[in-house]
Structure formats: structure tokens, C-alpha cells
Short mmCIF file of C-alpha atoms and ligand atoms in Angstrom, two decimals:
data_model
loop_
_atom_site.label_atom_id
_atom_site.label_comp_id
_atom_site.label_asym_id
_atom_site.label_seq_id
_atom_site.Cartn_x
_atom_site.Cartn_y
_atom_site.Cartn_z
CA GLY A 1 0.00 0.00 0.00
CA PRO A 2 1.01 3.65 -0.32
CA THR A 3 1.63 4.06 3.43
CA GLY A 4 3.81 0.96 3.41
CA LEU A 5 6.01 2.44 0.72
CA GLY A 6 6.41 5.65 2.71
CA ARG A 7 7.60 3.63 5.62
CA ILE A 8 10.18 1.86 3.47
CA ILE A 9 11.60 5.15 2.23
CA MET A 10 11.86 6.42 5.81
CA ARG A 11 13.66 3.24 6.78
CA ALA A 12 16.01 3.42 3.84
CA ARG A 13 16.99 6.92 4.94
CA VAL A 14 17.79 5.99 8.53
CA ALA A 15 19.54 2.72 7.69
CA PRO A 16 23.34 2.90 7.46
CA LEU A 17 24.70 3.45 3.97
CA GLY A 18 25.86 0.36 2.21
CA SER A 19 23.62 -1.92 4.24
CA ALA A 20 22.34 -4.83 2.18
CA HIS A 21 19.17 -4.77 4.26
CA VAL A 22 18.06 -1.52 2.65
CA LEU A 23 17.87 -3.16 -0.76
CA VAL A 24 15.94 -6.13 0.55
CA LEU A 25 13.42 -3.88 2.30
CA ALA A 26 12.97 -1.61 -0.70
CA GLU A 27 12.33 -4.60 -2.95
CA ASP A 28 9.54 -6.08 -0.92
CA HIS A 29 7.62 -4.10 1.64
CA THR A 30 5.41 -6.99 2.74
CA GLN A 31 8.62 -8.77 3.67
CA ALA A 32 9.71 -5.60 5.48
CA ARG A 33 6.49 -5.50 7.44
CA ARG A 34 6.91 -9.14 8.39
CA VAL A 35 10.47 -8.49 9.61
CA GLU A 36 9.16 -5.54 11.62
CA GLU A 37 6.45 -7.74 13.16
CA ILE A 38 8.96 -10.42 14.13
CA ARG A 39 11.23 -7.78 15.67
CA ARG A 40 8.34 -6.28 17.66
CA ASP A 41 7.27 -9.73 18.90
CA PHE A 42 10.84 -10.46 19.94
CA VAL A 43 11.12 -7.24 21.95
CA ALA A 44 7.77 -7.96 23.64
CA ASN A 45 8.85 -11.53 24.45
CA VAL A 46 12.22 -10.39 25.78
CA SER A 47 10.65 -7.92 28.18
CA HIS A 48 8.11 -10.51 29.34
CA GLU A 49 10.79 -13.19 29.84
CA LEU A 50 13.06 -10.79 31.76
CA LYS A 51 10.25 -9.53 34.00
CA THR A 52 9.57 -13.00 35.40
CA PRO A 53 12.94 -13.62 37.11
CA VAL A 54 13.40 -9.93 38.01
CA GLY A 55 9.97 -9.86 39.66
CA GLY A 56 10.72 -13.13 41.43
CA ILE A 57 14.02 -11.86 42.81
CA SER A 58 12.37 -8.68 44.01
CA LEU A 59 9.56 -10.52 45.84
CA LEU A 60 11.98 -13.04 47.34
CA SER A 61 14.22 -10.25 48.68
CA GLU A 62 11.22 -8.70 50.44
CA ALA A 63 10.34 -12.12 51.84
CA ILE A 64 13.90 -12.49 53.19
CA ILE A 65 13.69 -9.12 54.95
CA ASP A 66 10.34 -10.10 56.53
CA ALA A 67 11.68 -13.54 57.55
CA ARG A 68 15.00 -12.29 58.97
CA ASP A 69 14.34 -13.94 62.36
CA ASP A 70 13.75 -17.36 60.78
CA PRO A 71 17.11 -18.69 59.52
CA GLU A 72 15.54 -21.71 57.83
CA ALA A 73 13.20 -19.52 55.73
CA VAL A 74 16.05 -17.11 54.94
CA ALA A 75 18.10 -20.02 53.59
CA ARG A 76 15.18 -21.28 51.51
CA PHE A 77 14.42 -17.88 49.96
CA GLY A 78 18.13 -17.29 49.43
CA GLU A 79 18.41 -20.50 47.44
CA ARG A 80 15.44 -19.49 45.28
CA ILE A 81 17.04 -16.11 44.62
CA ARG A 82 20.16 -17.94 43.45
CA VAL A 83 18.12 -20.12 41.06
CA GLU A 84 16.26 -17.10 39.63
CA SER A 85 19.41 -15.03 39.20
CA ASP A 86 21.17 -17.94 37.44
CA ARG A 87 18.22 -18.10 35.06
CA LEU A 88 18.32 -14.36 34.53
CA GLY A 89 22.04 -14.50 33.78
CA ARG A 90 21.53 -17.29 31.23
CA LEU A 91 18.65 -15.45 29.62
CA VAL A 92 20.65 -12.24 29.20
CA LYS A 93 23.62 -14.17 27.78
CA GLU A 94 21.45 -16.06 25.28
CA ILE A 95 19.57 -12.94 24.17
CA VAL A 96 22.91 -11.23 23.50
CA ASP A 97 24.30 -14.33 21.72
CA LEU A 98 21.22 -14.61 19.52
CA SER A 99 21.18 -10.90 18.66
CA ARG A 100 24.86 -11.11 17.66
CA LEU A 101 24.19 -14.14 15.46
CA GLN A 102 21.33 -12.36 13.75
CA VAL A 103 23.11 -9.08 13.14
CA GLN A 104 26.31 -10.71 11.96
CA ASP A 105 25.18 -13.54 9.71
CA THR A 106 28.63 -14.33 8.39
CA LEU A 107 31.44 -15.93 10.38
CA HIS A 108 34.22 -13.69 11.65
CA GLU A 109 37.38 -15.71 11.10
CA PRO A 110 36.43 -19.22 9.97
CA GLU A 111 39.03 -21.94 10.49
CA PRO A 112 39.06 -25.73 10.03
CA VAL A 113 37.38 -27.28 13.08
CA ASP A 114 37.59 -30.96 14.01
CA LEU A 115 34.10 -32.20 14.85
CA GLY A 116 35.36 -34.99 17.12
CA SER A 117 36.86 -32.46 19.52
CA VAL A 118 33.76 -30.22 19.29
CA ILE A 119 31.55 -33.14 20.31
CA GLY A 120 33.94 -34.15 23.11
CA GLU A 121 33.91 -30.62 24.56
CA ALA A 122 30.12 -30.26 24.18
CA VAL A 123 29.49 -33.57 25.98
CA ASP A 124 31.88 -32.52 28.79
CA ARG A 125 29.85 -29.35 29.34
CA VAL A 126 26.64 -31.32 29.87
CA ARG A 127 28.13 -34.27 31.80
CA VAL A 128 27.33 -33.05 35.32
CA THR A 129 23.68 -32.35 34.44
CA ALA A 130 23.40 -35.73 32.71
CA GLU A 131 24.74 -37.53 35.78
CA SER A 132 22.30 -35.76 38.07
CA HIS A 133 19.45 -36.76 35.71
CA GLY A 134 20.62 -40.39 35.54
CA VAL A 135 21.09 -40.11 31.77
CA VAL A 136 24.09 -41.75 30.07
CA ILE A 137 25.66 -39.97 27.09
CA GLU A 138 27.39 -42.09 24.44
CA ALA A 139 29.46 -40.47 21.72
CA ALA A 140 30.62 -42.13 18.48
CA THR A 141 32.56 -39.78 16.25
CA GLU A 142 34.05 -40.35 12.84
CA PRO A 143 37.75 -39.41 12.90
CA GLY A 144 39.11 -36.70 10.65
CA LEU A 145 35.80 -34.96 10.02
CA THR A 146 36.26 -31.18 9.77
CA VAL A 147 34.11 -28.20 8.90
CA PHE A 148 35.15 -24.63 8.21
CA GLY A 149 33.82 -22.38 10.93
CA ASP A 150 33.88 -21.12 14.51
CA ARG A 151 34.83 -23.71 17.12
CA GLU A 152 33.11 -22.00 20.05
CA LEU A 153 29.81 -21.51 18.17
CA LEU A 154 29.80 -25.11 16.95
CA THR A 155 30.46 -26.35 20.49
CA THR A 156 27.59 -24.19 21.81
CA ALA A 157 25.23 -25.64 19.17
CA VAL A 158 26.07 -29.27 19.96
CA ALA A 159 25.98 -28.62 23.72
CA ASN A 160 22.50 -27.04 23.39
CA LEU A 161 21.20 -30.14 21.59
CA VAL A 162 22.79 -32.54 24.10
CA SER A 163 21.52 -30.47 27.02
CA ASN A 164 17.95 -30.59 25.64
CA ALA A 165 18.23 -34.34 25.03
CA VAL A 166 19.15 -34.79 28.70
CA ASN A 167 16.58 -32.35 30.06
CA TYR A 168 13.64 -33.79 28.13
CA SER A 169 14.43 -37.43 29.05
CA ASP A 170 13.72 -39.57 32.11
CA SER A 171 16.42 -41.24 34.18
CA ASP A 172 17.93 -44.56 33.04
CA THR A 173 17.81 -43.57 29.40
CA LYS A 174 20.59 -42.94 26.89
CA VAL A 175 21.57 -40.03 24.70
CA ALA A 176 23.65 -40.91 21.63
CA VAL A 177 25.81 -38.30 19.90
CA ALA A 178 27.33 -39.28 16.56
CA SER A 179 29.10 -37.70 13.62
CA ARG A 180 29.44 -39.04 10.11
CA ARG A 181 30.40 -38.12 6.58
CA ALA A 182 27.48 -37.65 4.19
CA GLY A 183 28.89 -36.77 0.78
CA GLU A 184 29.97 -33.15 0.82
CA PHE A 185 28.42 -32.72 4.26
CA ALA A 186 29.19 -33.67 7.83
CA GLU A 187 26.26 -34.74 9.98
CA ILE A 188 26.05 -34.58 13.75
CA THR A 189 23.08 -36.37 15.29
CA VAL A 190 21.83 -36.22 18.87
CA THR A 191 19.32 -38.96 19.68
CA ASP A 192 17.39 -39.34 22.93
CA GLN A 193 14.85 -41.77 24.33
CA GLY A 194 12.89 -38.95 25.91
CA HIS A 195 9.45 -37.39 25.72
CA GLY A 196 9.50 -36.55 22.03
CA ILE A 197 7.79 -33.62 20.33
CA PRO A 198 4.25 -33.63 18.85
CA ALA A 199 4.33 -33.61 15.02
CA GLY A 200 2.49 -30.29 14.80
CA GLU A 201 5.10 -28.51 16.93
CA GLN A 202 8.31 -29.90 15.44
CA GLN A 203 8.90 -26.88 13.20
CA ARG A 204 7.89 -24.29 15.79
CA ILE A 205 10.44 -25.34 18.43
CA PHE A 206 13.17 -23.51 16.47
CA GLU A 207 11.36 -20.19 17.01
CA ARG A 208 12.61 -17.87 19.73
CA PHE A 209 10.92 -18.51 23.09
CA TYR A 210 8.69 -21.28 21.70
CA ARG A 211 8.27 -24.16 24.16
CA VAL A 212 6.03 -27.21 23.95
CA ASP A 213 5.63 -27.30 27.72
CA ALA A 214 6.57 -23.97 29.30
CA ALA A 215 6.39 -25.31 32.87
CA ARG A 216 8.72 -28.20 32.05
CA SER A 217 11.14 -25.90 30.25
CA ARG A 218 11.18 -23.48 33.20
CA ALA A 219 11.72 -26.32 35.68
CA THR A 220 14.89 -27.36 33.81
CA GLY A 221 16.10 -23.75 33.72
CA GLY A 222 15.36 -23.45 29.99
CA THR A 223 15.17 -20.08 28.28
CA GLY A 224 13.34 -21.11 25.09
CA LEU A 225 16.25 -19.74 23.04
CA GLY A 226 18.51 -22.80 22.78
CA LEU A 227 17.19 -24.15 19.47
CA ALA A 228 16.90 -20.70 17.86
CA ILE A 229 20.61 -20.30 18.65
CA VAL A 230 21.41 -23.75 17.17
CA LYS A 231 19.47 -22.86 14.02
CA HIS A 232 21.35 -19.58 13.51
CA ILE A 233 24.73 -21.20 14.13
CA CYS A 234 23.97 -23.86 11.50
CA THR A 235 22.77 -21.27 8.96
CA ASN A 236 25.85 -19.12 9.56
CA HIS A 237 27.94 -22.19 8.73
CA GLY A 238 26.05 -22.77 5.48
CA GLY A 239 24.13 -25.72 6.94
CA GLU A 240 20.84 -26.55 8.64
CA VAL A 241 19.34 -28.31 11.64
CA THR A 242 16.38 -30.68 11.41
CA VAL A 243 14.36 -32.77 13.85
CA TRP A 244 12.76 -36.16 13.67
CA SER A 245 10.65 -37.20 16.64
CA ASP A 246 8.29 -39.91 17.77
CA GLU A 247 6.12 -38.46 20.51
CA GLY A 248 6.54 -40.39 23.73
CA HIS A 249 9.56 -42.33 22.46
CA GLY A 250 12.33 -39.89 21.62
CA SER A 251 13.86 -37.44 19.19
CA THR A 252 16.80 -37.08 16.85
CA PHE A 253 18.23 -33.68 15.98
CA THR A 254 20.57 -33.51 12.97
CA MET A 255 23.05 -30.74 12.21
CA ARG A 256 24.16 -30.88 8.58
CA LEU A 257 27.19 -28.76 7.70
CA PRO A 258 29.34 -28.47 4.58
CA ARG A 259 32.58 -30.39 5.11
CA ALA A 260 35.94 -28.62 4.86
CA ILE A 261 37.27 -30.57 1.90
CA GLN A 262 41.04 -30.59 1.41
CA LYS A 263 41.49 -29.53 -2.17
CA THR A 264 44.51 -31.04 -3.89
CA VAL A 265 46.29 -28.36 -5.86
CA PRO A 266 46.66 -29.39 -9.51
CA PRO A 267 50.22 -29.21 -10.89
CA PRO A 268 50.90 -26.01 -12.84
CA ILE A 269 50.40 -26.29 -16.57
CA ARG A 270 53.64 -25.63 -18.43
CA SER A 271 53.42 -23.73 -21.64
CA HIS A 272 56.21 -24.17 -24.09
CA ASP A 273 56.88 -21.42 -26.51
CA THR A 274 57.93 -23.01 -29.74
P1 LIG B 301 14.29 -24.58 26.21
O1 LIG B 301 15.19 -23.65 26.92
O2 LIG B 301 12.84 -24.42 26.58
O3 LIG B 301 14.75 -26.00 26.26
P2 LIG B 301 14.86 -24.71 23.33
O4 LIG B 301 14.82 -23.64 22.29
O5 LIG B 301 16.15 -25.40 23.53
O6 LIG B 301 14.34 -24.06 24.68
O7 LIG B 301 13.75 -25.79 22.97
C1 LIG B 301 12.42 -25.36 22.70
C2 LIG B 301 11.41 -26.42 23.10
O8 LIG B 301 11.55 -27.57 22.26
C3 LIG B 301 11.58 -26.95 24.52
O9 LIG B 301 10.93 -26.12 25.47
C4 LIG B 301 10.92 -28.33 24.41
O10 LIG B 301 9.52 -28.19 24.51
C5 LIG B 301 11.25 -28.76 22.99
N1 LIG B 301 12.44 -29.65 22.91
C6 LIG B 301 13.71 -29.31 22.56
N2 LIG B 301 14.52 -30.37 22.54
C7 LIG B 301 13.77 -31.44 22.88
C8 LIG B 301 14.03 -32.86 23.03
N3 LIG B 301 15.24 -33.37 22.82
N4 LIG B 301 12.98 -33.65 23.40
C9 LIG B 301 11.75 -33.13 23.59
N5 LIG B 301 11.44 -31.82 23.47
C10 LIG B 301 12.43 -30.99 23.12
#
């Protein structure tokens, strides 16, 4: 519509010169409106998600002041303040991480990264949680599999998937992490024997703050951002993440990334002047 176009021109003027986004917005204003909607939703969600732990901490501090003569209650409220502030810290970190990934959709200084060591490090990060949940993690990695990218981001992505697999499973179950060559790609799969995800929600779980069971997610300290972060990390590496799940029986998440293929340099062609 005419008003929509006006808005685009305004935007183009305030956007930094040379930004590729300006072109995209000018080409398609319905797309621009959609982007704007998503941004507005995200801001609304962020403020809602931050208010919950902040409000909790505030109420609990008042409760501590009122209960100062009851050491047992003080200890209990103190512990809950610690839990809420941990959650708040994680939330802030993940919001910042996600915003960075979205603004900068190319990798800074990509380097060859060995997937075996990425998986090893990711599993180490989740080991303590897994033990406390009674979940055993088994890793089977194909040696010599490398991708071109950012080691820390790739480790974060795998750790997020393994952490979910543990958190959405019952005790005495297994989580299997594997890597394999698939043509030009490297695949990392994380398989659990957990609760699974209803078919109708399998695509939505990659959206920011989307949770199948908000209470369950909150109980495990989840932020609802883990899979959105995984998705962006995969896209930034030229790959994708997909899910296969059988509700009630388990899920498999697959990260598919272009392999760093060692190119053999052809011998120089000699030209003879005759
Ligand atoms: P959260 O912090 O809530 O775990 P995520 O973005 O990591 O956020 O995941 C979004 C939602 O997807 C979770 O709340 C959960 O409902 C569902 N989910 C993710 N991984 C699994 C899994 N392995 N098994 C079952 N449900 C899962």
C-alpha cells in the first residue's frame, strides 16, 4: 500500500549506507512488514521473559527481609534467589548471543574445526547435568571430520542439543551423539529416548521462546532460546538443523554442515613457446 512504501523510504533513509538490508526492504515491503512484526514480537517476548525472574528476585528479597528472624526460611528464599538469578544470567547471555548471530550472519574468522573435539567438549559441558538426571551420554565420532567455521559456536550448538536431550528425558535412558560423513556434508546427530515432540510442533520449536511445555522448560532452567541459537549457528555455517521425533519415544536432531574438503592443488600447466 502507499503508506507501506512511505515507511520503506523512511527506513532506507535511517539505515546505514551500504547496508544490504536496505535493498531487501525496498524490494519487498510486505517482507519488510513481516520483519518488523517479528522484531516487535521479539522485543515484547524479551521484556516478558526478563520480568519473570526480576519480579521473582524482588519478591523473594522482600520475603527475606520479613523472615529475617527465621534462619531456615532465609536459607530457603536465598536459594530461590540464586536459582532465579542464574536463570536471569543465562537469559541475558542467550539474548545477546542470539542478537549477535542475527546481526552478523557471516562468520568472523572461519578456520578448520575438528568435529570430534567439538563433540567431546560439548558432551563434557553437559556431563554433570546428565549424571544428576541419571542419563548416560554415548558419543561415536568419525575421525578426521572437519568443517570450516567457529569452534566456540559449533560447540555451543552441539551442547545445546545434548543439554535438551538430557533435560527432556527420564532417568535410566541414553543419549547418543554421533558424527558421520554424508557426501559433501558432515552430519552430527543427537538422539534421545525422551518425551519426544508432537508432530504439529516440530517446526515451531526452532522459534525464539517457543516451548512445547513452558512449565517443564522453566523447571529445567530453559530459556526457550537454545534451538533458535542452534538454528542460527547452522545457517551461519552454510548448513541446517532438522528434527525427527516420535512423541513419547524420543527425538533425533541432525546438524548438517558443509565439510571442509582438502582440495589437492593441480600441478601447474607448463606452456612451451615453440
Ligand atoms: P528450552 O530452553 O525451553 O529447552 P529450546 O529452544 O532449547 O528451549 O527448545 C524449545 C522447546 O523444544 C523446549 O521447550 C521443548 O519443549 C522442545 N524440545 C527441545 N529439545 C527437545 C528434546 N530433545 N525432546 C523433547 N522436546 C524438546
